[in-house]
Short mmCIF file of C-alpha atoms and ligand atoms in Angstrom, two decimals:
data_model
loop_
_atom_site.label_atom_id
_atom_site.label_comp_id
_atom_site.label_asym_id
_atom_site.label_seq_id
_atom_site.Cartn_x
_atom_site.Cartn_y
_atom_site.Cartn_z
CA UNK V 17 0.00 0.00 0.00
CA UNK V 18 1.54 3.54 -0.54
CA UNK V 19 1.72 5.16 2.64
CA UNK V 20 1.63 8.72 1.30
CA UNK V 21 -1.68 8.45 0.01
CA UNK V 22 -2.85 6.90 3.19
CA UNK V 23 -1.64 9.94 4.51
CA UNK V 24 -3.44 11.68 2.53
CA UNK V 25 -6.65 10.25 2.77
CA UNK V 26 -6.81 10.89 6.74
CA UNK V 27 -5.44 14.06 6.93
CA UNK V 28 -8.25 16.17 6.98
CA UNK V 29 -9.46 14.53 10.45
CA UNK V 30 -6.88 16.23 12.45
CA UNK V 31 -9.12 19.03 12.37
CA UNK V 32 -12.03 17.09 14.17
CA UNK V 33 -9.19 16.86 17.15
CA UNK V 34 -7.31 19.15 19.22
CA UNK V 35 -4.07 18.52 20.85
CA UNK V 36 -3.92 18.27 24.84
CA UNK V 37 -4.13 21.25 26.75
CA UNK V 38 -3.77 19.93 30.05
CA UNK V 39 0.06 20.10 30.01
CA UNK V 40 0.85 23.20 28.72
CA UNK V 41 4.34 21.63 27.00
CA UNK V 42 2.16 19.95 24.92
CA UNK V 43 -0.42 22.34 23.60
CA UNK V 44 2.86 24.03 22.19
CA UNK V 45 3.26 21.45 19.49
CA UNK V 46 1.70 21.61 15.73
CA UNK V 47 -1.34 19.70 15.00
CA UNK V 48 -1.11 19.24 11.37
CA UNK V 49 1.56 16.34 11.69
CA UNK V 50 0.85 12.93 10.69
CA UNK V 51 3.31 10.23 10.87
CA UNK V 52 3.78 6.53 10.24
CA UNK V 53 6.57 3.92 10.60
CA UNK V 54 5.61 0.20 9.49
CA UNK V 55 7.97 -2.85 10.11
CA UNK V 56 6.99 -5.67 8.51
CA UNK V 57 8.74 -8.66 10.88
CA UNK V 58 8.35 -11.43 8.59
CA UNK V 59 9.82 -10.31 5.94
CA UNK V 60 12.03 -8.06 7.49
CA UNK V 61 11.02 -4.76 5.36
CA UNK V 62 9.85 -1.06 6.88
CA UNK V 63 8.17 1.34 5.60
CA UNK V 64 7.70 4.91 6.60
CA UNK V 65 5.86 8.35 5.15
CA UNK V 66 5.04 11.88 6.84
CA UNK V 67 5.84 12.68 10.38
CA UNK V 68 7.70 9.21 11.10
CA UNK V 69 11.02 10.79 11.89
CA UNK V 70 9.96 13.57 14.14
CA UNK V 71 10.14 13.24 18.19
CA UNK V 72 7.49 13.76 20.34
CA UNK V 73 6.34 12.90 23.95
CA UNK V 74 5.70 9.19 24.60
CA UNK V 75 3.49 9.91 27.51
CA UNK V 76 0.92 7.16 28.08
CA UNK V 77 2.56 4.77 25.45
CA UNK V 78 5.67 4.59 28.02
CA UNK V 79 3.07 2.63 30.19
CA UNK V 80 3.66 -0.02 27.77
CA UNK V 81 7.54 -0.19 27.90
CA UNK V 82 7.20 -0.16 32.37
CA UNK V 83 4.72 -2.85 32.12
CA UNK V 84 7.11 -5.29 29.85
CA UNK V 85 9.80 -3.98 32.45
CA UNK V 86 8.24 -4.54 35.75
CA UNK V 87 6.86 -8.27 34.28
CA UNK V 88 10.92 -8.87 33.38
CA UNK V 89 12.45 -7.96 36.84
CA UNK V 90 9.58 -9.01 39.03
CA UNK V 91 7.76 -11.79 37.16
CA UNK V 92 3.77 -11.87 35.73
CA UNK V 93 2.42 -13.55 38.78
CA UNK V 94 3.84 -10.53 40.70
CA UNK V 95 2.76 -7.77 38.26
CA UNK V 96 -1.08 -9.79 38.48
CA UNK V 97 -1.25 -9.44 41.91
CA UNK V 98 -1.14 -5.24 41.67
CA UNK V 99 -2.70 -4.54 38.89
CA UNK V 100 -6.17 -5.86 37.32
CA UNK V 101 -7.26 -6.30 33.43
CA UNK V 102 -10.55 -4.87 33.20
CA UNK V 103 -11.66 -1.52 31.78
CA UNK V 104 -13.07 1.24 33.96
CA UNK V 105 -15.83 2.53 31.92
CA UNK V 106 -14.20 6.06 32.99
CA UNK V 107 -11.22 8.50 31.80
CA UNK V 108 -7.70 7.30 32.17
CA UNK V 109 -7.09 9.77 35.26
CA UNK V 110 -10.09 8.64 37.75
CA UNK V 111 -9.19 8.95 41.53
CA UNK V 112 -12.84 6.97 41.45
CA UNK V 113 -13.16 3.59 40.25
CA UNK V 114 -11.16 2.02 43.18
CA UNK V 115 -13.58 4.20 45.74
CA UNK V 116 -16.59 2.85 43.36
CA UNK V 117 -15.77 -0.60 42.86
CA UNK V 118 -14.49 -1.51 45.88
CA UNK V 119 -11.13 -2.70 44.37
CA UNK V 120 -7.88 -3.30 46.91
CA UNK V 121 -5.99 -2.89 43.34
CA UNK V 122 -5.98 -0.60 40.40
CA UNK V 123 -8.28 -2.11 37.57
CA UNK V 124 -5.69 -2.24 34.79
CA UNK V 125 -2.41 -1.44 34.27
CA UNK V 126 -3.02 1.38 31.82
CA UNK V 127 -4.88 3.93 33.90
CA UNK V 128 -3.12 6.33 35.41
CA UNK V 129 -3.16 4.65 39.08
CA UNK V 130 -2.34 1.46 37.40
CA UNK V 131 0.74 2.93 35.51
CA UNK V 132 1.95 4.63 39.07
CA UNK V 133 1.78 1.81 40.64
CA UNK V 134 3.58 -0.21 38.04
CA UNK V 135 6.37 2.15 38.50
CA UNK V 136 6.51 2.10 42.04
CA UNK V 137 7.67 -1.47 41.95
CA UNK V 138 10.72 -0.62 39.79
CA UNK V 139 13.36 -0.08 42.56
CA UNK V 140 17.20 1.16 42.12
CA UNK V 141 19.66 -1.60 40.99
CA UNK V 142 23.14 -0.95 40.28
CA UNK V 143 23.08 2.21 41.41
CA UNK V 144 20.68 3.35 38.37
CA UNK V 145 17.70 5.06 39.26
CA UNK V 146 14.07 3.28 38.23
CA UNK V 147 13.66 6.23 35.72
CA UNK V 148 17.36 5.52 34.68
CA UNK V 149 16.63 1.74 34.25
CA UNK V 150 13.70 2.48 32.07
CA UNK V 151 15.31 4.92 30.08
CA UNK V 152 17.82 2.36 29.11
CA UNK V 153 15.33 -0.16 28.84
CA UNK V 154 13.46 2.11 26.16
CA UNK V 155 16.36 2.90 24.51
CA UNK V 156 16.93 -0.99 23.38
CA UNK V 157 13.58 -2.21 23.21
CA UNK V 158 12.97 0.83 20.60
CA UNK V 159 15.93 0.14 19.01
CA UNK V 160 16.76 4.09 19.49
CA UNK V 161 19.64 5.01 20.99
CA UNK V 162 18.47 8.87 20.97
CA UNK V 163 15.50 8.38 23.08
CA UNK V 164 15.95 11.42 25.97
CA UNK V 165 13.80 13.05 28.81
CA UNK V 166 12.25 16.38 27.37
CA UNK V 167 12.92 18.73 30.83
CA UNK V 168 10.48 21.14 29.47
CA UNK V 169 8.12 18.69 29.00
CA UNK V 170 8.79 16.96 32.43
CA UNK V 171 8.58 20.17 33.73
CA UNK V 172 5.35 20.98 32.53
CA UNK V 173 4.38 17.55 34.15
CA UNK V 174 5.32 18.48 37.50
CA UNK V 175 3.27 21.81 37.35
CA UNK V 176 0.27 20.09 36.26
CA UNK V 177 0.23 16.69 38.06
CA UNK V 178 -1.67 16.93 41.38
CA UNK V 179 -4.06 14.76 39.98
CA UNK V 180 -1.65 11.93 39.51
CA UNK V 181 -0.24 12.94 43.03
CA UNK V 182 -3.85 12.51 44.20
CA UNK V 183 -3.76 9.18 42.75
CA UNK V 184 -0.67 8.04 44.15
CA UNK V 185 -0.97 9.42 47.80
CA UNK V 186 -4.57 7.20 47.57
CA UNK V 187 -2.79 4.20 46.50
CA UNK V 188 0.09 4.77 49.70
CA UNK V 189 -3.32 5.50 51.98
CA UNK V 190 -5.03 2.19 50.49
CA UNK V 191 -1.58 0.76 51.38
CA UNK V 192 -1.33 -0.45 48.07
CA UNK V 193 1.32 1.19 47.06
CA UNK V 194 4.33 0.86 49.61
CA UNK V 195 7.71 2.29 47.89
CA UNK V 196 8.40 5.83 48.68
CA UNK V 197 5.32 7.65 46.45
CA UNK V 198 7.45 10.71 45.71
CA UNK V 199 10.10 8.41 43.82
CA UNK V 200 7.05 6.59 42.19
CA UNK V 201 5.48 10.11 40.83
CA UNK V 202 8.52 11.22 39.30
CA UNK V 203 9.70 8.12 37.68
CA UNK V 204 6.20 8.23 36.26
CA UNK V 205 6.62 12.13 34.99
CA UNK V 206 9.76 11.89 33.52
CA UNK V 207 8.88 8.10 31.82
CA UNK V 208 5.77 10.03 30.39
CA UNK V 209 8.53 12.48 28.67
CA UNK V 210 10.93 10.44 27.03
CA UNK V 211 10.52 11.74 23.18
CA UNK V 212 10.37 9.24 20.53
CA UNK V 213 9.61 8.70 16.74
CA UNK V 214 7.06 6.55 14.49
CA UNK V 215 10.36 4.15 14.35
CA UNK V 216 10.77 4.19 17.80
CA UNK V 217 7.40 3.10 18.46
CA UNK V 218 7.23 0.31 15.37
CA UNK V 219 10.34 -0.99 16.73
CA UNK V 220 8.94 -1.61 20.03
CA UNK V 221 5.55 -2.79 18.24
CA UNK V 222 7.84 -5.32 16.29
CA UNK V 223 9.51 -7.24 19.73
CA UNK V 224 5.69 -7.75 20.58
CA UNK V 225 4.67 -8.97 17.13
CA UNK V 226 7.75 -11.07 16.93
CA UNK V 227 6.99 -12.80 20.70
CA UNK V 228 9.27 -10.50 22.31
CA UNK V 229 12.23 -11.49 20.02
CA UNK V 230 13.80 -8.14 18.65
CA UNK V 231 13.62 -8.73 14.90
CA UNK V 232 16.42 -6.59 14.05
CA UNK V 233 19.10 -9.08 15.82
CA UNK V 234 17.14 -11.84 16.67
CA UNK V 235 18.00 -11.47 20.37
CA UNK V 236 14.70 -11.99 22.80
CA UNK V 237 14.89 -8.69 25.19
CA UNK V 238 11.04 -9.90 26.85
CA UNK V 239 9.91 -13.45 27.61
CA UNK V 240 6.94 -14.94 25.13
CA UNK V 241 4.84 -14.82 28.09
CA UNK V 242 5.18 -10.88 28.60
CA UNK V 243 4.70 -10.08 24.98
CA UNK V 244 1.27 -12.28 25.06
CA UNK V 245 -0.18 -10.61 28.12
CA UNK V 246 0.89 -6.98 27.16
CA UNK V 247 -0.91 -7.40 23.25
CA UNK V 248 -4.09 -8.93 25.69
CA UNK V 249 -3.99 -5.86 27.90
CA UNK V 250 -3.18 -3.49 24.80
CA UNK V 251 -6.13 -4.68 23.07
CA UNK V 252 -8.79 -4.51 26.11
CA UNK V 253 -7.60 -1.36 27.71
CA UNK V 254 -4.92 0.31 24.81
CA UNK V 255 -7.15 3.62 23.91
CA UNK V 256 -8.85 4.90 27.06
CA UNK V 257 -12.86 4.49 27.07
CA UNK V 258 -12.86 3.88 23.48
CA UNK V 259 -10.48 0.16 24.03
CA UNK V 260 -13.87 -2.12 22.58
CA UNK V 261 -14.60 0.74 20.14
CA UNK V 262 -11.45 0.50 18.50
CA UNK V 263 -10.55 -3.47 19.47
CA UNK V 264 -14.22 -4.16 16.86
CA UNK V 265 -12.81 -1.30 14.14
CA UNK V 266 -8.90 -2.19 13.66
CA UNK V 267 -8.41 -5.52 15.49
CA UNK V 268 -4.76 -4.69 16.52
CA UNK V 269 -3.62 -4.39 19.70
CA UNK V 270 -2.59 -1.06 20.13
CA UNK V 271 -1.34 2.05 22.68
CA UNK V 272 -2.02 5.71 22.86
CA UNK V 273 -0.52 8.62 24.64
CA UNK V 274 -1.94 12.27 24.62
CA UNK V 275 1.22 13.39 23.37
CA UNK V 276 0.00 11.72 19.99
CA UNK V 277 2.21 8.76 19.85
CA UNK V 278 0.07 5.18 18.67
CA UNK V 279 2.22 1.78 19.22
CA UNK V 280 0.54 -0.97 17.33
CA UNK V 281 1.41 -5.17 17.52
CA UNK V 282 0.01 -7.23 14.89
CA UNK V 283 0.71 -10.49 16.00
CA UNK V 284 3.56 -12.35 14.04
CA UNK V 285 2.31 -9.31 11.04
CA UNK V 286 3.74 -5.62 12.22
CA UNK V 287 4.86 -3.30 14.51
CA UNK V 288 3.30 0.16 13.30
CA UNK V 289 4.30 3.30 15.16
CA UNK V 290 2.20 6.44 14.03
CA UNK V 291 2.09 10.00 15.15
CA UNK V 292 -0.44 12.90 15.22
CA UNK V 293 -0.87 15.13 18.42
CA UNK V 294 -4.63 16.05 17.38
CA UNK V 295 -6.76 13.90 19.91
CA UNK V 296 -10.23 12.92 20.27
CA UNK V 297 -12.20 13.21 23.85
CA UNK V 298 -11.15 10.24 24.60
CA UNK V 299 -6.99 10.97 24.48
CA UNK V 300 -6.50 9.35 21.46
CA UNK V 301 -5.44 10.44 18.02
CA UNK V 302 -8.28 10.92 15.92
CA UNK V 303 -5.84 11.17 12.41
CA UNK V 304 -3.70 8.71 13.75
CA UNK V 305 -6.58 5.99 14.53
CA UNK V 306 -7.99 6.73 11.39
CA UNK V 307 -4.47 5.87 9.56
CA UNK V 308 -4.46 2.84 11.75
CA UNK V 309 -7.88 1.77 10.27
CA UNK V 310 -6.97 2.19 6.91
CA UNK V 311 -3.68 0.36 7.50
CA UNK V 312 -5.47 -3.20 9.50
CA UNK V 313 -8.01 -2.85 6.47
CA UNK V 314 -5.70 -2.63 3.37
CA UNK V 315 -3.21 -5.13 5.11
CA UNK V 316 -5.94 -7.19 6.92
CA UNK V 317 -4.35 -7.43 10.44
CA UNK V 318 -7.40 -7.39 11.90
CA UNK V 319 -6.61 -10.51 14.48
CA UNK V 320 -10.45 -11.57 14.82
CA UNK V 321 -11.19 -11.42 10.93
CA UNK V 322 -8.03 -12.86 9.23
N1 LIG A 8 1.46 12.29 31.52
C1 LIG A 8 0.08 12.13 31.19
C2 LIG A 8 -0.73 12.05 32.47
O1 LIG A 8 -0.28 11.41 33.39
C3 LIG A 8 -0.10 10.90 30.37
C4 LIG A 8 -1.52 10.71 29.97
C5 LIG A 8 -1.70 9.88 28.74
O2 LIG A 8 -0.93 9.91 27.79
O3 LIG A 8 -2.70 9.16 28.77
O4 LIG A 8 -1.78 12.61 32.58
#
């Protein structure tokens, strides 16, 4: 399929999106991007048209990335017992469902809670800090070497977070989370703004196509195991209140962050990374999910059709 005229075809919906606000680093950056990096891991080819090269916050799609890295130093059965896999039914940053539902634990690991809490359980090793650990972590399961913290955009994060403070200091009250919260909170902020590229993002998409085997060396960096249950929980809880929406439209497991950024995982297929900061209500790219769409449907990666 040509890319550029895929491109083409979804670019007006950027205008039916707006990018986020909320952190005031990000309402800085241009709409009217659109970006896409495709790497096709059986037959080792990649593709790539518009925006693919340019760097922009990860934000929620780092949740991805601590998840695979908290399952690899602590084991599954470990991660399970903190953190649920069921969807909310409310925006990524509730304080409520836990109060609501009754829950001793997060309900997945992709809300904001969840995500906290994920990182809380990263602790120093080797004299690297959790943040430093996944930093280097990203940096080789990305296959990008250039992946940095943004300080303006971490910056902007600290301003603006009492919400996610809110949710941790409930977790330490709930005695659920029991590492020192303020560590936990900013390994959080400054995972959230690591800046990365469509490629960055593929390449990442490709070790969970490929079973958690990099394809570009053939060396496994996750277990089988951890690439299986992160696609499941990418597909169930990937894009906010809209997950079943978009799990019945593109059938790919997939990842969004309000900073734009889409990481997609078609099983033993792709790894698609794909970039456009205008976002729907939900906190998901409304150009970029529309790119995605096209792509599943010309290349039928749709898991439950084909
Ligand atoms: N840093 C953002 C927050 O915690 C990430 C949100 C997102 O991408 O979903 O609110």
């Amino acid at each position: 399929m040509n890319l550029n005229d895929a491109i083409q075809e979804c670019w007006s919906k950027i205008d039916e999106g707006q990018v986020a606000t909320y952190i005031p680093a990000l309402a800085k950056v241009d709409p009217y991007q659109l970006g896409v990096y495709l790497f096709d891991v059986t037959n080792d080819k990649k593709a790539e048209a518009g925006a693919s090269q340019v760097r922009f916050a990860i934000e929620s799609v780092s949740k991805v990335i601590t998840l695979l890295y908290a399952i690899e130093r602590l084991g599954l059965s470990a991660v399970e017992e903190q953190v649920g896999t069921r969807q909310t039914g409310f925006p990524f940053d509730t304080i409520l469902n836990m109060e609501i539902t009754k829950e001793t634990h997060p309900l997945n690991a992709f809300i904001n809670s969840g995500a906290i809490l994920i990182s809380s359980l990263i602790e120093e090793q080797d004299g690297l800090s959790p943040f430093d650990q996944i930093l280097e972590f990203s940096r080789k399961i990305c296959n990008d070497p250039a992946i940095t913290l943004n300080e303006e955009i971490y910056q902007s994060e600290l301003r603006t977070g009492d919400m996610n403070r809110s949710l941790a200091y409930y977790l330490k009250a709930k005695e659920v989370l029991t590492n020192d919260v303020t560590l936990s909170l900013d390994t959080y902020f400054k995972q959230c703004s690591m800046m990365v590229t469509c490629q960055s993002l593929a390449n990442l998409g490709a070790v969970l196509a490929n079973d958690g085997i990099a394809p570009w060396n053939n060396e496994r960096i996750i277990s089988s195991e951890a690439a299986t249950y992160t696609k499941s929980v990418m597909m169930t809880t990937g894009l906010y209140n809209e997950s079943g929406t978009y799990s019945v439209r593109i059938g790919v497991p997939t990842k969004s962050g309000v900073g734009g950024g889409l990481v997609s995982a078609s099983p033993n297929h792709y790894g698609i990374g794909i970039f456009s900061p205008a976002l729907d209500h939900a906190g998901n790219s409304v150009a970029g999910l529309a790119l995605l769409e096209l792509i599943s449907k010309k290349l039928k990666l749709d898991v439950f059709r084909y």
